[in-house]
PDB file of C-alpha atoms and ligand atoms in Angstrom:
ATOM      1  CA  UNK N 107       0.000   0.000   0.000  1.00 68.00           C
ATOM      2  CA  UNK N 108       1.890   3.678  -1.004  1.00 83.00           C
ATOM      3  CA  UNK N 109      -0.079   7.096   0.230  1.00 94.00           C
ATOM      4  CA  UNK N 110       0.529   9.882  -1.866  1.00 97.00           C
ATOM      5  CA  UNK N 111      -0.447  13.649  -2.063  1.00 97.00           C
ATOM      6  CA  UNK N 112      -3.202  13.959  -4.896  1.00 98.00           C
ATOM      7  CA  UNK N 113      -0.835  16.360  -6.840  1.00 98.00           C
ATOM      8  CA  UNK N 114       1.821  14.008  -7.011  1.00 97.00           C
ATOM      9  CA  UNK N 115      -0.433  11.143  -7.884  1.00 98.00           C
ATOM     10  CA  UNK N 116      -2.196  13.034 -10.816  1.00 98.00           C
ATOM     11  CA  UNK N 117       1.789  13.741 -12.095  1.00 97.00           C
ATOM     12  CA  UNK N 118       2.769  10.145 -12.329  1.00 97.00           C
ATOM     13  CA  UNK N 119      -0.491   9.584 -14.328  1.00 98.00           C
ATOM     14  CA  UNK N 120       0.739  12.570 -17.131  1.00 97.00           C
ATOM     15  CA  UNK N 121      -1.470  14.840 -15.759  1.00 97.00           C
ATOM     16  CA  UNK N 122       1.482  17.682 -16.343  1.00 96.00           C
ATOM     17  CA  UNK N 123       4.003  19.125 -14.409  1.00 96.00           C
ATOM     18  CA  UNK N 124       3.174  19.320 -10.310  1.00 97.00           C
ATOM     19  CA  UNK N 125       2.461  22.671 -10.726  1.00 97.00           C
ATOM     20  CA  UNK N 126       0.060  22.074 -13.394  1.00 97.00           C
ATOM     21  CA  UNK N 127      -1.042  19.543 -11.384  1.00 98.00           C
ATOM     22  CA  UNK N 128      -1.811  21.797  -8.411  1.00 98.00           C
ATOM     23  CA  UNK N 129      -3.980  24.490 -10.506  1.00 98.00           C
ATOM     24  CA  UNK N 130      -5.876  21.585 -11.845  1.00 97.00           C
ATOM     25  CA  UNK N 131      -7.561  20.327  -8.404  1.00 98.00           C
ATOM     26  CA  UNK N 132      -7.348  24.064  -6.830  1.00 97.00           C
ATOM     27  CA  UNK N 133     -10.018  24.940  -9.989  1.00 97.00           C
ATOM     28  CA  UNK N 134     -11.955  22.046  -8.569  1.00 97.00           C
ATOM     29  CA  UNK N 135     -11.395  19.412 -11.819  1.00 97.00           C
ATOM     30  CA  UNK N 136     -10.463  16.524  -9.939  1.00 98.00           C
ATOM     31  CA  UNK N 137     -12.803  14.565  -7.765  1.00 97.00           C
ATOM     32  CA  UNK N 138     -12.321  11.031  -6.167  1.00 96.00           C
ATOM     33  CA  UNK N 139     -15.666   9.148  -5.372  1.00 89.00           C
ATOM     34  CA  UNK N 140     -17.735  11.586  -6.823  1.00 89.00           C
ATOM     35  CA  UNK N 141     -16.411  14.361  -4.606  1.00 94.00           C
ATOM     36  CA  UNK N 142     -14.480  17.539  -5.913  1.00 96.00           C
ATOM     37  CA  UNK N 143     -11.359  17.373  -3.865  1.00 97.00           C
ATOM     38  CA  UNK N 144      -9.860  20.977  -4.199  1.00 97.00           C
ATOM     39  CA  UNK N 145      -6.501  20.546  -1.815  1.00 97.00           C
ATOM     40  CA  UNK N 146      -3.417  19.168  -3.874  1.00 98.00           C
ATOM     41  CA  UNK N 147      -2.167  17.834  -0.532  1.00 97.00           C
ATOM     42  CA  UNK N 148      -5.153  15.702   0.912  1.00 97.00           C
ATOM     43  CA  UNK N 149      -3.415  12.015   0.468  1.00 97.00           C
ATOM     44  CA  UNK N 150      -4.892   8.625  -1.035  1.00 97.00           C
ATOM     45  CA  UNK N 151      -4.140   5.471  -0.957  1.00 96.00           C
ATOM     46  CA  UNK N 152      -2.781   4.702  -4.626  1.00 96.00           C
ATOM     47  CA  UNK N 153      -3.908   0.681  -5.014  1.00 94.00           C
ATOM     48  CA  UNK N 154      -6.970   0.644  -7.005  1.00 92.00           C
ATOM     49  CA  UNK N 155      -7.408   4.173  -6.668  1.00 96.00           C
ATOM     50  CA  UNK N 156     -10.326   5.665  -9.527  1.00 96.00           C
ATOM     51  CA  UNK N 157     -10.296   9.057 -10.182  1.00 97.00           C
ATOM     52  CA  UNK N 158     -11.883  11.535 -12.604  1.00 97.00           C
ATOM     53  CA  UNK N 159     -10.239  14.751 -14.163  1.00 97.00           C
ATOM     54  CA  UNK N 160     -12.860  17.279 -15.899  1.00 96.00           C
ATOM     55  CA  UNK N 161     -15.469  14.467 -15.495  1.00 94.00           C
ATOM     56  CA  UNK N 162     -13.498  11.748 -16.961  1.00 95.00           C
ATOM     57  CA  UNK N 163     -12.661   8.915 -14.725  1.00 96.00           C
ATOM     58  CA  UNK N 164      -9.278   6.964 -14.662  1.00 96.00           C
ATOM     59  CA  UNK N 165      -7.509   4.370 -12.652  1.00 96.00           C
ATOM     60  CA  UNK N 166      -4.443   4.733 -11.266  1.00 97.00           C
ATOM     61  CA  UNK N 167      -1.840   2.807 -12.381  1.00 97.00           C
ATOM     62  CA  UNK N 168       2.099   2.389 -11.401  1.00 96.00           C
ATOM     63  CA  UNK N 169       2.147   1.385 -14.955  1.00 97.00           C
ATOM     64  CA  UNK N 170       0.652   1.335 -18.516  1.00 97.00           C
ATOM     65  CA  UNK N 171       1.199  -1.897 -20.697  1.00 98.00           C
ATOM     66  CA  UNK N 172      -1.182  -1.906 -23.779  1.00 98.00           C
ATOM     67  CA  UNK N 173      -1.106  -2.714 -27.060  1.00 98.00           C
ATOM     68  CA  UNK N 174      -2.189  -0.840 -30.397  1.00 98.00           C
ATOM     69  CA  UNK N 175      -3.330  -1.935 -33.411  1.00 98.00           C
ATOM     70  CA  UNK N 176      -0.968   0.884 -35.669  1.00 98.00           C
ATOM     71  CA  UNK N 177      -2.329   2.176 -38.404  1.00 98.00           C
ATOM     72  CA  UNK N 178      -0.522   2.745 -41.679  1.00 98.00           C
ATOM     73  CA  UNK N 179       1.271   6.255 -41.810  1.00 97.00           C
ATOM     74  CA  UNK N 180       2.073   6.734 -38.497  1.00 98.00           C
ATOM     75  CA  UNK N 181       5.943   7.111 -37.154  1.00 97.00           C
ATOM     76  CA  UNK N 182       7.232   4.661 -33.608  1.00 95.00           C
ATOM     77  CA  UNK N 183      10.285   7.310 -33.742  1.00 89.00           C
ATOM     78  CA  UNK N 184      10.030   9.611 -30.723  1.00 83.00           C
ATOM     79  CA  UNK N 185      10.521  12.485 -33.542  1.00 87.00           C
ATOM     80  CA  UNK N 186       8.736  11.609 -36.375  1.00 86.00           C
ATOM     81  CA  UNK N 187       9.774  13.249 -39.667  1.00 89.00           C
ATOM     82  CA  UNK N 188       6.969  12.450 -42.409  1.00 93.00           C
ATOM     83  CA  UNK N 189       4.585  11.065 -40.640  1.00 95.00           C
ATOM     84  CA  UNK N 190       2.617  11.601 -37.251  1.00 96.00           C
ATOM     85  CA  UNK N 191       3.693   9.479 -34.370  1.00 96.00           C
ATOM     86  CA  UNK N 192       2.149   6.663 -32.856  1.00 97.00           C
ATOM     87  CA  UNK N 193       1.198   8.352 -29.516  1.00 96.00           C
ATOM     88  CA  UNK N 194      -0.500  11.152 -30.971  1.00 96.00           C
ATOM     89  CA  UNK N 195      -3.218   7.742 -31.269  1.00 97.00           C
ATOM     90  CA  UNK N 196      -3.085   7.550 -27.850  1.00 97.00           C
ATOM     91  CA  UNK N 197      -4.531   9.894 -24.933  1.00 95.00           C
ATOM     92  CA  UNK N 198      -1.916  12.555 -23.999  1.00 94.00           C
ATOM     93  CA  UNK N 199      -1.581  11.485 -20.328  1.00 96.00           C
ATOM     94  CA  UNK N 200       0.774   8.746 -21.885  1.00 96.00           C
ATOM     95  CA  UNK N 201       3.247  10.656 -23.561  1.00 94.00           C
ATOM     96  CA  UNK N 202       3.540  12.990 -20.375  1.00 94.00           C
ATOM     97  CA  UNK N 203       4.250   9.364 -18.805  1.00 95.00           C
ATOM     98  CA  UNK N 204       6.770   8.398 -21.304  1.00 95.00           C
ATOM     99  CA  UNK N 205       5.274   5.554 -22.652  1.00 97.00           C
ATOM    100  CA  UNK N 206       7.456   4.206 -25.494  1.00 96.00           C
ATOM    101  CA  UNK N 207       6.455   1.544 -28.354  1.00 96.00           C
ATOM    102  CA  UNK N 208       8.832  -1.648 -27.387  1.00 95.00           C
ATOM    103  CA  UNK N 209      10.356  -2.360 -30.615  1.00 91.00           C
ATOM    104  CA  UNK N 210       9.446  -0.383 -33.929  1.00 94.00           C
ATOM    105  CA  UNK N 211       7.377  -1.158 -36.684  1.00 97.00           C
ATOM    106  CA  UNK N 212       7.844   0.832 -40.053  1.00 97.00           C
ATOM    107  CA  UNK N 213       5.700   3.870 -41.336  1.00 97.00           C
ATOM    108  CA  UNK N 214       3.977   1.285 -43.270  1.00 97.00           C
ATOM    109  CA  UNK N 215       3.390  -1.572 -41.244  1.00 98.00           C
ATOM    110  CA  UNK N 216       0.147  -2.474 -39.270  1.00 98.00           C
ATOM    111  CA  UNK N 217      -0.708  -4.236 -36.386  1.00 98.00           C
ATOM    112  CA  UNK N 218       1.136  -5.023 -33.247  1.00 98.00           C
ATOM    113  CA  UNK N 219       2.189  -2.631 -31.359  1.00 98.00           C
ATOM    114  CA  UNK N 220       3.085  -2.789 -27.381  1.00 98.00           C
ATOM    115  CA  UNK N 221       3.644   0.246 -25.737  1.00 98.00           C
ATOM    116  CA  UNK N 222       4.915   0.731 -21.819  1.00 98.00           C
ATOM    117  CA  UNK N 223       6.365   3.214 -19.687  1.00 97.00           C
ATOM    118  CA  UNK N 224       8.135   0.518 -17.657  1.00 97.00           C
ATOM    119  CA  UNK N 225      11.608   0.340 -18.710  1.00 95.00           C
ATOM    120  CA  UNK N 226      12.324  -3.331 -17.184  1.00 95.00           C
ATOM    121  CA  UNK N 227       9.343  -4.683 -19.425  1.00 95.00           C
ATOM    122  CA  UNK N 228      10.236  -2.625 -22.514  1.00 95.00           C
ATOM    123  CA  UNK N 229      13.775  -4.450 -22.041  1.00 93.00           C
ATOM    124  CA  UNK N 230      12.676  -7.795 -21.457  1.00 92.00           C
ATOM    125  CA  UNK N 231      10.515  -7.545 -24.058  1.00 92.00           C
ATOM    126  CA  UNK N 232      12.636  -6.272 -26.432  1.00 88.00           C
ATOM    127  CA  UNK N 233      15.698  -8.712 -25.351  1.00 85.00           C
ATOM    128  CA  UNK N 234      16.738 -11.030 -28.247  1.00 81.00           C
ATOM    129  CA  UNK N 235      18.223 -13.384 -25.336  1.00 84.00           C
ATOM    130  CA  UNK N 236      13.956 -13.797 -24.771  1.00 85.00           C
ATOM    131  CA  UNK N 237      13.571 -15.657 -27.985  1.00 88.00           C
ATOM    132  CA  UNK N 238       9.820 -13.717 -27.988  1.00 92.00           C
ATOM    133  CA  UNK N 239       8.239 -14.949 -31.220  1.00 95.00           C
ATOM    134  CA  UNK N 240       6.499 -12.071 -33.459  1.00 96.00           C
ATOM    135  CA  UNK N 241       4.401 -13.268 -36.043  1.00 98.00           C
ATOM    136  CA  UNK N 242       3.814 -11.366 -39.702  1.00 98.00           C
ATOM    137  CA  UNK N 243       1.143 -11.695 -42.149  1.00 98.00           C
ATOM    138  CA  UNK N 244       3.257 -10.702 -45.437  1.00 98.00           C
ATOM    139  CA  UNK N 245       1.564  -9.813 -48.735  1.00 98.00           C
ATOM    140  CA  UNK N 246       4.033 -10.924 -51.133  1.00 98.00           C
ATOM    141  CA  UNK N 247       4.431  -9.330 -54.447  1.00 98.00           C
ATOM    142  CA  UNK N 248       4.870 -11.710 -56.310  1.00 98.00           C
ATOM    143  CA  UNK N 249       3.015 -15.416 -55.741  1.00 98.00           C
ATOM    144  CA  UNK N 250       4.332 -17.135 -52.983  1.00 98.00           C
ATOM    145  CA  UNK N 251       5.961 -20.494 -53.749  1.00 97.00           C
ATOM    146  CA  UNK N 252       7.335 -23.789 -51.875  1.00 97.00           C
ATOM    147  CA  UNK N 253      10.891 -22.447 -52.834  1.00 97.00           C
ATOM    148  CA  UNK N 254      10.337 -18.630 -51.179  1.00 97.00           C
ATOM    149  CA  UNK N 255       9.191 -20.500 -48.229  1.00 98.00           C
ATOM    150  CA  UNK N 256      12.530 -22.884 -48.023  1.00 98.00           C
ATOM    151  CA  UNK N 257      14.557 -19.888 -48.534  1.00 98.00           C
ATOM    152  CA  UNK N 258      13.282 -18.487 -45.423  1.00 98.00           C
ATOM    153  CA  UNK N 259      13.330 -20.999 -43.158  1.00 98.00           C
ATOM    154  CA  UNK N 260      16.622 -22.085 -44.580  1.00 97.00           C
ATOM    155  CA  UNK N 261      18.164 -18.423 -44.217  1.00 97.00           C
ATOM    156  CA  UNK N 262      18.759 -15.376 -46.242  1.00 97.00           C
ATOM    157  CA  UNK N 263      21.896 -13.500 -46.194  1.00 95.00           C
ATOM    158  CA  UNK N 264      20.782  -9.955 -45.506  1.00 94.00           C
ATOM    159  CA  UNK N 265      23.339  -6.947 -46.333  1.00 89.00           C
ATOM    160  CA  UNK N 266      25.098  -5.805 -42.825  1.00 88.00           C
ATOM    161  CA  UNK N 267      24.354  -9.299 -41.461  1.00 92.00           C
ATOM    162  CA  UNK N 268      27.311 -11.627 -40.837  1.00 92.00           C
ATOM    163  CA  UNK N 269      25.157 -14.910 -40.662  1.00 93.00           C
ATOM    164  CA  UNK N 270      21.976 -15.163 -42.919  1.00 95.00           C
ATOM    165  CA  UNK N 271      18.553 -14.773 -40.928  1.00 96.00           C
ATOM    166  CA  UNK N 272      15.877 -17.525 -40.836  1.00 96.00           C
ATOM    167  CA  UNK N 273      12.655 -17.882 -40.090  1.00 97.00           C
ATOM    168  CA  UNK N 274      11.057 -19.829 -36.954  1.00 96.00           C
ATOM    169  CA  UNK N 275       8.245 -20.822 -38.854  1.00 97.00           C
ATOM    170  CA  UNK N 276       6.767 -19.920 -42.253  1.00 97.00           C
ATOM    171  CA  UNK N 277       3.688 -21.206 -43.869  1.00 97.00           C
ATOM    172  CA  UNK N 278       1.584 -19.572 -47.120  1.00 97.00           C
ATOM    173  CA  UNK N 279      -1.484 -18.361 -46.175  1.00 97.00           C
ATOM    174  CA  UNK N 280      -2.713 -17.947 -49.721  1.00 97.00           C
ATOM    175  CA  UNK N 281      -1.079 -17.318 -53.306  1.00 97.00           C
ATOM    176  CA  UNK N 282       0.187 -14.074 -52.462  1.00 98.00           C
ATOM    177  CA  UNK N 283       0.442 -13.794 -48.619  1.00 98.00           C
ATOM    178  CA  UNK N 284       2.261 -15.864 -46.081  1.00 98.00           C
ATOM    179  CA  UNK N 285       2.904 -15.912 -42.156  1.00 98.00           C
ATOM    180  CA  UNK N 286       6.438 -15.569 -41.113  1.00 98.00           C
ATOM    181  CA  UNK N 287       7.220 -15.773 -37.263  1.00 97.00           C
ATOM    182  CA  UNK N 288      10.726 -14.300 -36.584  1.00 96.00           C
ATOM    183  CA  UNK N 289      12.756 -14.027 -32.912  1.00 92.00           C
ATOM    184  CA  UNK N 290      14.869 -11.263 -33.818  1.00 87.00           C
ATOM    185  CA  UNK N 291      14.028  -7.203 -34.297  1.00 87.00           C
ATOM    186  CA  UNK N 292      16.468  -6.228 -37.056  1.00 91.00           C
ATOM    187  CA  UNK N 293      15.860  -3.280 -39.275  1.00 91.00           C
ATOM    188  CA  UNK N 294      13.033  -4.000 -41.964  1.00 95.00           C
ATOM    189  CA  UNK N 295      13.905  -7.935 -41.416  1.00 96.00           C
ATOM    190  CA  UNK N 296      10.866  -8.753 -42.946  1.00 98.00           C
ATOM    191  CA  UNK N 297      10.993  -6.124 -46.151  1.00 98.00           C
ATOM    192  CA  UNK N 298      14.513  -7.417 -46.005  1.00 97.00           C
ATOM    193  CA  UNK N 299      14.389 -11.329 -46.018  1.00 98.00           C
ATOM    194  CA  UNK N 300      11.494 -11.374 -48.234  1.00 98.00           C
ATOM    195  CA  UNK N 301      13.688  -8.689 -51.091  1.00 97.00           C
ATOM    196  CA  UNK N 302      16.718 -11.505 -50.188  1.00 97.00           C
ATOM    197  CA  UNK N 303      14.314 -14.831 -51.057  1.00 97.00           C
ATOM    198  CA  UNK N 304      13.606 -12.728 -54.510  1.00 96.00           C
ATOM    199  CA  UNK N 305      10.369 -11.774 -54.456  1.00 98.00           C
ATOM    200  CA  UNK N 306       9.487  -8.068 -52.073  1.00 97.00           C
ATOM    201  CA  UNK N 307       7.029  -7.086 -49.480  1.00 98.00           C
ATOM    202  CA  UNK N 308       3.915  -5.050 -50.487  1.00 98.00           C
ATOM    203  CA  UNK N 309       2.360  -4.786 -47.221  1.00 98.00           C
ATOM    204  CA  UNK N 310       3.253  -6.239 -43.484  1.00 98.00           C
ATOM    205  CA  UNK N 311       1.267  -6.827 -40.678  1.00 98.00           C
ATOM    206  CA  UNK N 312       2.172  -7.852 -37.105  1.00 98.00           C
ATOM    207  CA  UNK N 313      -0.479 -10.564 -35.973  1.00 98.00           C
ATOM    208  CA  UNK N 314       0.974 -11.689 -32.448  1.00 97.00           C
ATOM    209  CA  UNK N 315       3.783 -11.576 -30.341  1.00 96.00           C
ATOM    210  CA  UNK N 316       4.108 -14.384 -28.423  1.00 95.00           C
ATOM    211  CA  UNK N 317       1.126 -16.251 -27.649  1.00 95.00           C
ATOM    212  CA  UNK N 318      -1.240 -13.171 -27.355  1.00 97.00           C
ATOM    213  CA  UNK N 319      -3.226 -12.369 -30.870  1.00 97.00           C
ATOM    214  CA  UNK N 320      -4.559  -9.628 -32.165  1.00 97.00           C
ATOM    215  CA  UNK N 321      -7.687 -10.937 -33.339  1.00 96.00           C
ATOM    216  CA  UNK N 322      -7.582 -11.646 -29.235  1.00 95.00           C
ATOM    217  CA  UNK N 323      -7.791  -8.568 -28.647  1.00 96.00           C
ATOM    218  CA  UNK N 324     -10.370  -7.487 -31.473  1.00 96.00           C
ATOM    219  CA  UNK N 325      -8.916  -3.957 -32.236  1.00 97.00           C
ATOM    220  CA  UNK N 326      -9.811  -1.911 -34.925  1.00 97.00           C
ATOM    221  CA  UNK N 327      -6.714   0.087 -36.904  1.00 97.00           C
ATOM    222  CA  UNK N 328      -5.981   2.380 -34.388  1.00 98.00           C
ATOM    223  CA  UNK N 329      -7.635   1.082 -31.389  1.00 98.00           C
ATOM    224  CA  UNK N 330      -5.776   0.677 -28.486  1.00 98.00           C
ATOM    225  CA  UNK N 331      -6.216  -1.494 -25.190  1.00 98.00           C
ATOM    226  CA  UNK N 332      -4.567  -1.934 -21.657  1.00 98.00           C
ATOM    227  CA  UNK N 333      -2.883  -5.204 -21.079  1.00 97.00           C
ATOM    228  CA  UNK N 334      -3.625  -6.974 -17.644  1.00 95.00           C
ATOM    229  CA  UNK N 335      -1.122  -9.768 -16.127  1.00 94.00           C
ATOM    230  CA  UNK N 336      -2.557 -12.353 -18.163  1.00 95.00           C
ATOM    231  CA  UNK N 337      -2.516 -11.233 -21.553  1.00 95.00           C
ATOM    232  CA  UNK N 338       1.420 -10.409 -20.410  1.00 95.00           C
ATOM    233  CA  UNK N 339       2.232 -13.722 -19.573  1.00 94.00           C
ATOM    234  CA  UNK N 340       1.126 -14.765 -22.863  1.00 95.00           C
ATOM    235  CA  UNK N 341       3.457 -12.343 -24.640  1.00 93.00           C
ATOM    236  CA  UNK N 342       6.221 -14.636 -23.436  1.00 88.00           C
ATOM    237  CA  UNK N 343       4.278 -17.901 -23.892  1.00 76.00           C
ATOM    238  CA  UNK N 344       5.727 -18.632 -27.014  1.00 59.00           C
ATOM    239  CA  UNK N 345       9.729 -17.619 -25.914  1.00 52.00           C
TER     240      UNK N 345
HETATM  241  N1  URA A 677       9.961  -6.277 -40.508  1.00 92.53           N
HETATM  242  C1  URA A 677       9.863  -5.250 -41.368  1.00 92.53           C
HETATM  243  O1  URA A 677      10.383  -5.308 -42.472  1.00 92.53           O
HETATM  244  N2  URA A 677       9.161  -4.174 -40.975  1.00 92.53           N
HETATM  245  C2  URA A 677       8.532  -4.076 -39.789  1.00 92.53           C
HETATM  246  O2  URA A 677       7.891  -3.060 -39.509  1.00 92.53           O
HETATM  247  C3  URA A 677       8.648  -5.161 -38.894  1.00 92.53           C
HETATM  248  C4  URA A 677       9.376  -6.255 -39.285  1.00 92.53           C
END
C-alpha cells in the first residue's frame, strides 16, 4: 500500500508538471468518489485508486502496458519526420508518462504494437536473449511459392548481417500472402528477407507476439487497449 499527495499522484499519471497539477484540483477538476477534492495535498491510498479529471474517470496505475493496433502512416520514432507518431493515437496522459512503443514497426506496417512506460518490461521484451516470437502476415508481391518458403526458413543472407537470418516458422497463407514468425528485431527484417528470397514485401502486418493475438484482442486500426497480467504472460508464452 503507497499514500501519496493527490498532486503528485495526478503527475505520475501525465497529468502535467506538479504545478500544473496543483492548478488543476485548486479549480476544482479533480474529484475522487464523486467528490471535488480541491486541496493538492489531501493524500490517497494509490492501489486501485479511480479518479476523474474534468469528469473523466481513470484508474491509477504504477504502470501502462497496452497494445495498439498501428495504423498505416504513423511514425514509432520519438521524432517523427513524415509522418505523425504513434502516440498522438493515444490519450496525452501517456506521452507525459513516457510511454514508449517496445520495438518499432515501419511507417507502413500495421498491427502489433506494445507500448509501456516501464523500462524493465520494454527491455525484457525487447531482449533477443527472450527468444519472444512475433508473427507477420506478409503480402508478397509476387506469388508465394514452396521455394520462397525454403529460402526463409533455410536463411537469407541480408546486407550488414554476418550470418543469414531464418525464419522460426513460415507457412503460405494464400497465393500471395504468407505468415512468417521471426525471434529477432532487425531493421526492416521482414521487407529485407522477403527482397533476399527474390520476391518483395507489399504490405506487413504484425499478428501476435508471443502467444497473445490480435484478433484476441479485437482492435480496430488504431484502437488501443490496456494489457492486464494475463494477456502479459502470454506475450512470453511462445519464448
Ligand atoms: N519487418 C519489417 O520489415 N518491418 C517491420 O515493420 C517489422 C518487421
Amino acid at each position: 500500500m503507497s499514500k501519496q499527495t493527490l498532486d503528485r499522484i495526478l503527475q505520475s499519471q501525465g497529468f502535467g508538471t506538479r504545478k500544473g497539477c496543483q492548478k488543476l484540483i485548486e479549480a476544482g477538476e479533480v474529484s475522487i468518489a464523486g467528490a471535488s477534492v480541491a486541496d493538492p495535498r489531501a493524500a490517497f491510498e494509490t492501489d486501485a485508486l479511480e479518479f476523474a479529471v474534468y469528469g473523466e474517470s481513470w484508474d491509477y496505475r504504477e504502470h501502462v502496458y497496452i497494445v495498439l493496433n498501428k495504423p498505416a502512416n504513423f511514425e514509432c520514432s520519438r521524432k517523427p519526420s513524415h509522418h505523425p507518431g504513434v502516440l498522438t493515437l493515444l490519450p496525452e496522459q501517456f506521452a507525459w508518462r513516457d510511454v514508449q512503443p517496445v520495438g518499432r514497426l515501419d511507417h507502413d506496417t500495421t498491427g502489433m504494437l506494445l507500448m509501456s512506460d516501464d523500462g524493465p518490461f520494454i527491455h525484457a521484451q525487447s531482449s533477443p536473449k527472450k527468444h519472444i516470437p512475433k508473427i507477420y502476415a506478409a503480402t508478397a508481391h509476387d506469388p508465394v511459392t514452396p521455394e520462397l518458403i525454403a529460402s526463409l526458413l533455410a536463411g537469407v543472407k541480408l546486407h550488414d548481417e554476418p550470418a543469414p537470418l531464418a525464419a522460426v516458422s513460415c507457412r503460405q497463407l494464400d497465393d500471395h500472402r504468407l505468415e512468417i514468425v521471426l525471434e529477432q528485431g532487425k531493421y526492416h527484417q521482414v521487407k529485407r528477407m522477403l527482397a533476399a528470397a527474390g520476391n518483395h514485401c507489399d504490405a506487413l502486418c504484425r499478428i501476435a507476439i508471443g502467444g497473445l493475438t490480435l484478433a484476441a484482442l479485437g482492435l480496430a486500426e488504431g484502437e488501443w487497449c490496456y494489457l492486464d497480467e494475463a494477456q502479459r504472460a502470454l506475450l512470453v508464452s511462445g519464448a
